[in-house]
Short mmCIF file of C-alpha atoms in Angstrom, two decimals:
data_model
loop_
_atom_site.label_atom_id
_atom_site.label_comp_id
_atom_site.label_asym_id
_atom_site.label_seq_id
_atom_site.Cartn_x
_atom_site.Cartn_y
_atom_site.Cartn_z
CA UNK U 1 -25.11 2.69 4.80
CA UNK U 2 -27.64 0.25 3.68
CA UNK U 3 -29.49 -1.75 6.42
CA UNK U 4 -31.11 -4.89 5.27
CA UNK U 5 -33.48 -6.71 7.51
CA UNK U 6 -34.83 -10.11 6.75
CA UNK U 7 -38.02 -11.02 8.41
CA UNK U 8 -37.21 -14.71 9.09
CA UNK U 9 -33.79 -14.04 10.34
CA UNK U 10 -32.93 -10.64 11.78
CA UNK U 11 -29.46 -9.97 10.58
CA UNK U 12 -27.63 -6.78 9.39
CA UNK U 13 -25.66 -6.21 6.33
CA UNK U 14 -23.74 -3.12 5.67
CA UNK U 15 -23.17 -2.04 2.07
CA UNK U 16 -20.50 0.55 1.17
CA UNK U 17 -22.35 1.33 -2.08
CA UNK U 18 -24.35 4.28 -0.36
CA UNK U 19 -22.17 5.45 2.43
CA UNK U 20 -24.18 8.49 3.20
CA UNK U 21 -27.50 7.07 3.05
CA UNK U 22 -29.60 5.10 5.63
CA UNK U 23 -32.21 2.87 4.01
CA UNK U 24 -34.35 0.24 5.66
CA UNK U 25 -35.67 -2.45 3.41
CA UNK U 26 -38.59 -4.69 4.44
CA UNK U 27 -40.08 -7.47 2.57
CA UNK U 28 -43.89 -7.06 1.87
CA UNK U 29 -45.84 -9.33 -0.44
CA UNK U 30 -42.60 -10.66 -2.03
CA UNK U 31 -41.38 -7.13 -3.11
CA UNK U 32 -38.59 -5.20 -1.46
CA UNK U 33 -39.92 -1.85 -0.38
CA UNK U 34 -38.02 0.84 1.63
CA UNK U 35 -38.69 3.52 4.21
CA UNK U 36 -35.88 5.92 3.69
CA UNK U 37 -34.39 8.42 5.84
CA UNK U 38 -31.73 9.87 3.38
CA UNK U 39 -31.39 10.50 -0.47
CA UNK U 40 -28.25 11.00 -2.20
CA UNK U 41 -27.88 14.26 -4.22
CA UNK U 42 -25.53 13.82 -7.31
CA UNK U 43 -24.76 17.50 -7.41
CA UNK U 44 -23.58 19.70 -10.17
CA UNK U 45 -20.05 18.59 -10.06
CA UNK U 46 -20.91 15.18 -11.42
CA UNK U 47 -21.45 16.54 -14.89
CA UNK U 48 -18.64 19.04 -14.96
CA UNK U 49 -14.86 18.50 -14.64
CA UNK U 50 -14.25 22.04 -13.19
CA UNK U 51 -15.99 21.73 -10.03
CA UNK U 52 -14.26 24.53 -8.01
CA UNK U 53 -14.76 27.10 -10.82
CA UNK U 54 -18.51 26.02 -11.16
CA UNK U 55 -18.99 26.38 -7.43
CA UNK U 56 -17.23 29.68 -7.33
CA UNK U 57 -19.58 31.04 -10.12
CA UNK U 58 -22.73 29.63 -8.38
CA UNK U 59 -21.54 31.17 -5.19
CA UNK U 60 -20.80 34.59 -6.72
CA UNK U 61 -24.16 34.65 -8.41
CA UNK U 62 -26.07 33.66 -5.14
CA UNK U 63 -24.33 36.42 -3.28
CA UNK U 64 -25.04 39.06 -6.05
CA UNK U 65 -28.67 37.85 -6.17
CA UNK U 66 -29.11 37.98 -2.40
CA UNK U 67 -27.45 41.47 -2.11
CA UNK U 68 -29.35 42.94 -5.03
CA UNK U 69 -32.85 41.72 -3.97
CA UNK U 70 -32.20 42.81 -0.46
CA UNK U 71 -31.06 46.26 -1.56
CA UNK U 72 -34.07 46.61 -3.81
CA UNK U 73 -36.33 45.56 -0.94
CA UNK U 74 -34.83 48.03 1.37
CA UNK U 75 -35.08 50.93 -1.14
CA UNK U 76 -38.90 50.18 -1.77
CA UNK U 77 -39.43 50.12 1.87
CA UNK U 78 -37.56 53.33 2.84
CA UNK U 79 -38.31 55.63 -0.23
CA UNK U 80 -41.78 57.12 -0.11
CA UNK U 81 -41.67 57.71 -3.87
CA UNK U 82 -41.70 53.90 -4.46
CA UNK U 83 -44.67 53.33 -2.23
CA UNK U 84 -46.90 52.51 -5.25
CA UNK U 85 -48.71 49.40 -6.44
CA UNK U 86 -45.99 48.67 -8.99
CA UNK U 87 -43.26 48.60 -6.51
CA UNK U 88 -45.23 46.82 -3.90
CA UNK U 89 -45.51 44.00 -6.52
CA UNK U 90 -41.84 44.28 -7.36
CA UNK U 91 -41.05 44.02 -3.54
CA UNK U 92 -42.83 40.78 -3.60
CA UNK U 93 -41.03 39.54 -6.44
CA UNK U 94 -37.63 40.57 -4.76
CA UNK U 95 -38.75 38.52 -1.55
CA UNK U 96 -39.51 35.51 -3.65
CA UNK U 97 -36.06 35.80 -5.30
CA UNK U 98 -34.31 36.12 -1.99
CA UNK U 99 -36.08 33.02 -0.73
CA UNK U 100 -35.72 30.82 -3.90
CA UNK U 101 -31.89 30.44 -3.74
CA UNK U 102 -31.83 30.02 0.07
CA UNK U 103 -33.69 26.78 -0.20
CA UNK U 104 -31.10 25.06 -2.48
CA UNK U 105 -27.72 26.77 -2.59
CA UNK U 106 -26.67 26.67 1.18
CA UNK U 107 -27.26 22.95 1.03
CA UNK U 108 -25.35 22.59 -2.08
CA UNK U 109 -22.54 24.59 -0.70
CA UNK U 110 -22.51 22.53 2.41
CA UNK U 111 -22.33 19.20 0.44
CA UNK U 112 -19.42 20.67 -1.65
CA UNK U 113 -17.40 21.84 1.41
CA UNK U 114 -18.04 18.72 3.49
CA UNK U 115 -17.69 16.25 0.61
CA UNK U 116 -20.99 14.82 1.44
CA UNK U 117 -24.30 14.78 -0.50
CA UNK U 118 -26.99 13.10 1.61
CA UNK U 119 -30.31 14.87 2.46
CA UNK U 120 -32.80 13.42 4.95
CA UNK U 121 -36.34 12.56 3.94
CA UNK U 122 -37.67 15.55 5.74
CA UNK U 123 -35.03 17.85 4.14
CA UNK U 124 -36.03 16.64 0.81
CA UNK U 125 -39.77 17.25 1.48
CA UNK U 126 -38.99 20.72 2.70
CA UNK U 127 -37.02 21.62 -0.49
CA UNK U 128 -40.00 20.21 -2.76
CA UNK U 129 -42.51 22.17 -0.69
CA UNK U 130 -40.82 25.48 -0.64
CA UNK U 131 -39.64 25.33 -4.17
CA UNK U 132 -43.19 24.58 -5.41
CA UNK U 133 -44.55 27.20 -3.30
CA UNK U 134 -42.19 29.83 -4.39
CA UNK U 135 -42.29 28.84 -8.09
CA UNK U 136 -46.13 28.85 -8.35
CA UNK U 137 -46.37 32.22 -6.42
CA UNK U 138 -43.81 33.85 -8.73
CA UNK U 139 -45.47 32.61 -11.80
CA UNK U 140 -48.88 34.15 -10.69
CA UNK U 141 -47.19 37.35 -9.38
CA UNK U 142 -45.63 37.94 -12.85
CA UNK U 143 -49.05 37.72 -14.40
CA UNK U 144 -50.51 40.11 -11.70
CA UNK U 145 -47.50 42.56 -12.54
CA UNK U 146 -48.56 42.56 -16.14
CA UNK U 147 -52.10 43.28 -15.22
CA UNK U 148 -50.67 46.34 -13.17
CA UNK U 149 -48.92 47.58 -16.15
CA UNK U 150 -52.11 47.13 -18.38
CA UNK U 151 -54.18 49.23 -15.99
CA UNK U 152 -51.43 51.90 -15.75
CA UNK U 153 -50.87 52.29 -19.41
CA UNK U 154 -54.53 51.57 -20.73
CA UNK U 155 -56.69 52.87 -17.79
CA UNK U 156 -54.61 55.67 -16.00
CA UNK U 157 -57.54 57.63 -14.70
CA UNK U 158 -58.91 54.50 -13.00
CA UNK U 159 -55.54 53.19 -11.86
CA UNK U 160 -55.82 54.55 -8.11
CA UNK U 161 -59.23 52.67 -7.96
CA UNK U 162 -58.43 49.47 -9.67
CA UNK U 163 -55.00 49.06 -8.05
CA UNK U 164 -55.68 50.22 -4.50
CA UNK U 165 -53.91 48.87 -1.61
CA UNK U 166 -56.73 46.42 -0.63
CA UNK U 167 -56.62 45.04 -4.21
CA UNK U 168 -52.92 44.64 -4.16
CA UNK U 169 -52.95 42.98 -0.90
CA UNK U 170 -55.58 40.50 -2.17
CA UNK U 171 -53.73 39.83 -5.24
CA UNK U 172 -50.41 38.95 -3.39
CA UNK U 173 -52.32 36.90 -0.88
CA UNK U 174 -53.76 35.00 -3.68
CA UNK U 175 -50.48 34.12 -5.23
CA UNK U 176 -49.03 33.06 -1.89
CA UNK U 177 -52.08 30.93 -1.18
CA UNK U 178 -52.20 29.30 -4.49
CA UNK U 179 -48.46 28.40 -3.93
CA UNK U 180 -49.08 26.95 -0.47
CA UNK U 181 -52.07 24.89 -1.97
CA UNK U 182 -50.20 23.49 -4.92
CA UNK U 183 -46.99 22.73 -2.87
CA UNK U 184 -48.93 20.82 -0.22
CA UNK U 185 -50.66 18.69 -2.86
CA UNK U 186 -47.52 18.01 -4.81
CA UNK U 187 -45.24 17.28 -1.86
CA UNK U 188 -47.62 14.89 -0.26
CA UNK U 189 -48.23 12.95 -3.50
CA UNK U 190 -44.55 12.89 -4.47
CA UNK U 191 -43.40 11.58 -1.25
CA UNK U 192 -46.34 9.08 -0.93
CA UNK U 193 -44.66 6.89 -3.56
CA UNK U 194 -42.44 4.05 -2.60
CA UNK U 195 -38.86 4.48 -3.42
CA UNK U 196 -37.55 0.96 -3.42
CA UNK U 197 -34.84 1.45 -6.32
CA UNK U 198 -31.90 3.62 -6.11
CA UNK U 199 -31.95 6.71 -3.85
CA UNK U 200 -29.53 8.65 -5.70
CA UNK U 201 -31.23 11.72 -7.06
CA UNK U 202 -29.56 12.98 -10.25
CA UNK U 203 -29.88 16.59 -9.27
CA UNK U 204 -28.25 19.09 -6.95
CA UNK U 205 -31.48 19.34 -4.92
CA UNK U 206 -34.76 17.54 -4.46
CA UNK U 207 -37.25 18.29 -7.38
CA UNK U 208 -40.42 16.58 -8.28
CA UNK U 209 -39.39 15.19 -11.88
CA UNK U 210 -35.99 13.98 -10.52
CA UNK U 211 -37.55 12.06 -7.66
CA UNK U 212 -40.24 10.57 -9.65
CA UNK U 213 -37.64 8.67 -11.60
CA UNK U 214 -36.69 6.82 -8.51
CA UNK U 215 -39.94 5.43 -7.63
CA UNK U 216 -40.76 1.70 -8.29
CA UNK U 217 -44.44 2.47 -8.45
CA UNK U 218 -46.31 3.58 -11.76
CA UNK U 219 -46.36 7.41 -11.76
CA UNK U 220 -47.73 7.78 -15.15
CA UNK U 221 -50.95 9.13 -14.05
CA UNK U 222 -49.35 11.56 -11.63
CA UNK U 223 -46.91 12.69 -14.24
CA UNK U 224 -50.07 13.24 -16.61
CA UNK U 225 -51.74 15.26 -13.74
CA UNK U 226 -48.51 17.29 -13.39
CA UNK U 227 -48.57 18.25 -16.93
CA UNK U 228 -52.20 19.32 -16.78
CA UNK U 229 -51.47 21.33 -13.78
CA UNK U 230 -48.48 22.81 -15.50
CA UNK U 231 -50.79 24.09 -18.24
CA UNK U 232 -52.91 25.88 -15.52
CA UNK U 233 -49.93 27.14 -13.42
CA UNK U 234 -47.47 28.04 -16.39
CA UNK U 235 -49.50 28.36 -19.54
CA UNK U 236 -52.54 30.15 -18.15
CA UNK U 237 -50.60 33.01 -16.50
CA UNK U 238 -48.35 33.33 -19.68
CA UNK U 239 -51.50 33.68 -21.72
CA UNK U 240 -52.74 36.34 -19.41
CA UNK U 241 -49.42 38.17 -19.61
CA UNK U 242 -49.68 38.00 -23.48
CA UNK U 243 -52.97 39.44 -23.52
CA UNK U 244 -52.16 42.22 -21.04
CA UNK U 245 -49.01 43.22 -23.06
CA UNK U 246 -50.84 43.06 -26.41
CA UNK U 247 -53.13 45.75 -25.17
CA UNK U 248 -50.21 47.79 -23.59
CA UNK U 249 -48.36 47.59 -26.93
CA UNK U 250 -51.44 48.82 -28.83
CA UNK U 251 -51.88 51.69 -26.36
CA UNK U 252 -48.23 52.69 -26.51
CA UNK U 253 -48.09 52.82 -30.28
CA UNK U 254 -51.12 55.29 -30.11
CA UNK U 255 -49.21 57.70 -27.68
CA UNK U 256 -48.24 61.02 -29.24
CA UNK U 257 -45.81 61.89 -26.53
CA UNK U 258 -42.36 60.50 -27.17
CA UNK U 259 -41.43 60.79 -23.58
CA UNK U 260 -44.48 58.99 -22.42
CA UNK U 261 -43.89 56.25 -25.11
CA UNK U 262 -40.16 55.68 -24.03
CA UNK U 263 -41.12 55.35 -20.31
CA UNK U 264 -43.84 52.91 -20.91
CA UNK U 265 -41.64 50.82 -23.08
CA UNK U 266 -38.70 50.95 -20.65
CA UNK U 267 -41.02 49.72 -17.78
CA UNK U 268 -42.83 47.12 -19.52
CA UNK U 269 -39.68 45.73 -21.42
CA UNK U 270 -38.00 45.16 -17.93
CA UNK U 271 -41.03 43.04 -16.85
CA UNK U 272 -41.24 41.25 -20.28
CA UNK U 273 -37.49 40.27 -19.85
CA UNK U 274 -38.15 38.94 -16.27
CA UNK U 275 -41.21 36.95 -17.55
CA UNK U 276 -38.94 35.45 -20.50
CA UNK U 277 -36.20 34.46 -18.15
CA UNK U 278 -38.42 32.78 -15.49
CA UNK U 279 -40.96 30.99 -17.98
CA UNK U 280 -38.52 29.90 -20.34
CA UNK U 281 -36.70 27.59 -17.74
CA UNK U 282 -39.89 26.65 -15.96
CA UNK U 283 -41.66 25.60 -19.11
CA UNK U 284 -38.61 23.44 -20.18
CA UNK U 285 -38.47 21.81 -16.79
CA UNK U 286 -42.16 21.13 -16.17
CA UNK U 287 -43.86 21.10 -19.66
CA UNK U 288 -41.22 19.22 -21.88
CA UNK U 289 -41.58 15.46 -21.33
CA UNK U 290 -38.63 13.92 -19.49
CA UNK U 291 -37.72 11.87 -22.38
CA UNK U 292 -36.56 14.94 -24.26
CA UNK U 293 -34.12 16.28 -21.84
CA UNK U 294 -31.28 14.85 -19.82
CA UNK U 295 -30.36 15.26 -16.16
CA UNK U 296 -27.52 17.64 -17.23
CA UNK U 297 -30.11 19.78 -19.09
CA UNK U 298 -32.27 19.69 -16.06
CA UNK U 299 -29.53 20.97 -13.75
CA UNK U 300 -28.91 23.79 -16.03
CA UNK U 301 -32.57 24.76 -16.21
CA UNK U 302 -32.96 24.63 -12.45
CA UNK U 303 -29.70 26.51 -11.93
CA UNK U 304 -31.13 29.16 -14.20
CA UNK U 305 -34.46 29.87 -12.54
CA UNK U 306 -33.22 29.15 -9.01
CA UNK U 307 -29.87 31.39 -9.15
CA UNK U 308 -29.49 33.22 -12.30
CA UNK U 309 -32.85 34.73 -12.59
CA UNK U 310 -32.93 36.00 -9.09
CA UNK U 311 -29.52 37.53 -9.63
CA UNK U 312 -30.71 39.24 -12.77
CA UNK U 313 -34.04 40.59 -11.72
CA UNK U 314 -32.84 43.38 -9.47
CA UNK U 315 -30.21 44.45 -12.19
CA UNK U 316 -32.88 44.60 -14.66
CA UNK U 317 -35.31 46.62 -12.63
CA UNK U 318 -32.76 49.02 -11.19
CA UNK U 319 -30.54 49.78 -14.33
CA UNK U 320 -33.66 50.43 -16.43
CA UNK U 321 -35.80 52.04 -13.94
CA UNK U 322 -35.06 55.86 -13.17
CA UNK U 323 -37.03 55.90 -9.97
CA UNK U 324 -35.09 52.95 -8.51
CA UNK U 325 -31.80 54.58 -9.63
CA UNK U 326 -32.67 57.91 -8.05
CA UNK U 327 -33.71 56.06 -4.85
CA UNK U 328 -30.34 54.29 -4.72
CA UNK U 329 -28.42 57.56 -5.28
CA UNK U 330 -30.36 59.23 -2.53
CA UNK U 331 -29.56 56.22 -0.17
CA UNK U 332 -25.72 56.37 -1.13
CA UNK U 333 -25.65 60.26 -0.61
CA UNK U 334 -27.36 59.88 2.77
CA UNK U 335 -24.94 57.20 3.99
CA UNK U 336 -22.07 59.52 3.14
CA UNK U 337 -20.48 57.08 0.58
CA UNK U 338 -20.89 59.35 -2.45
CA UNK U 339 -17.66 60.90 -3.32
CA UNK U 340 -17.51 64.53 -2.76
#
């Protein structure tokens, strides 16, 4: 519903154009500006003719990702053999992968089932804040995990000292704090702009690039700052990951033991796969200028790092990691589910 208020003559006009949104327009300085309580989310189905099938696929991936990451978290907590720095960092990755889809998918499912797509201003702010927090924290965490593999392979004798518990806690704390700081800044600036044009977000959740397209203010300076921060948040950790694995690859090639070389390759290749999945979609979304990708492509990229990657991460680490497989077999045998 659109509520229009004229300062000279208080009257109300209801517009059916936006039935789910409540927008209050005021005239200030000859320009119509708005204080909005709702945004309209276009959703995935607007760009697809097979909405039930797409929704079923997303729901299945969401369920598998939630179940897989929860099981991985449980295994790491319960099995003493997994109480190592590498698995502690992996547990944080699983925690992020549990949280990421919970911010977006339940709302999308609710809109689909109730045939409504509105989101309040506070709900939109919450989505931007938590998604930015989790995204930045995960990017930094992946860089820290590459450093862990570098120390384990290149400096194995110093590993207990360089990766002791206090250091791991500090590393994880820094990744979360960096996420909170960046999310606070980006959310406050993004929602500070005036949205006096359409309030229809061409996305299935509130994301900074999609929201900036609706602002009637000049956002060019902010978009430039986003690109610069993207270099620091995305490219710098990716550069550190490349350096770490460059040293790891050189050390692995020098190993004489075939078993040690195979184990190092298996562990590191799992992490490199996860890095590629996460950074590929994130770089496309935040580093490629908006003129070079469409809303449909944005939806696919966002769906990739918010649903598909969290679903694949536990599969990658569990299927390619002997310790995790052994812990899972032990858990199944204890629960009595293993066939006799």
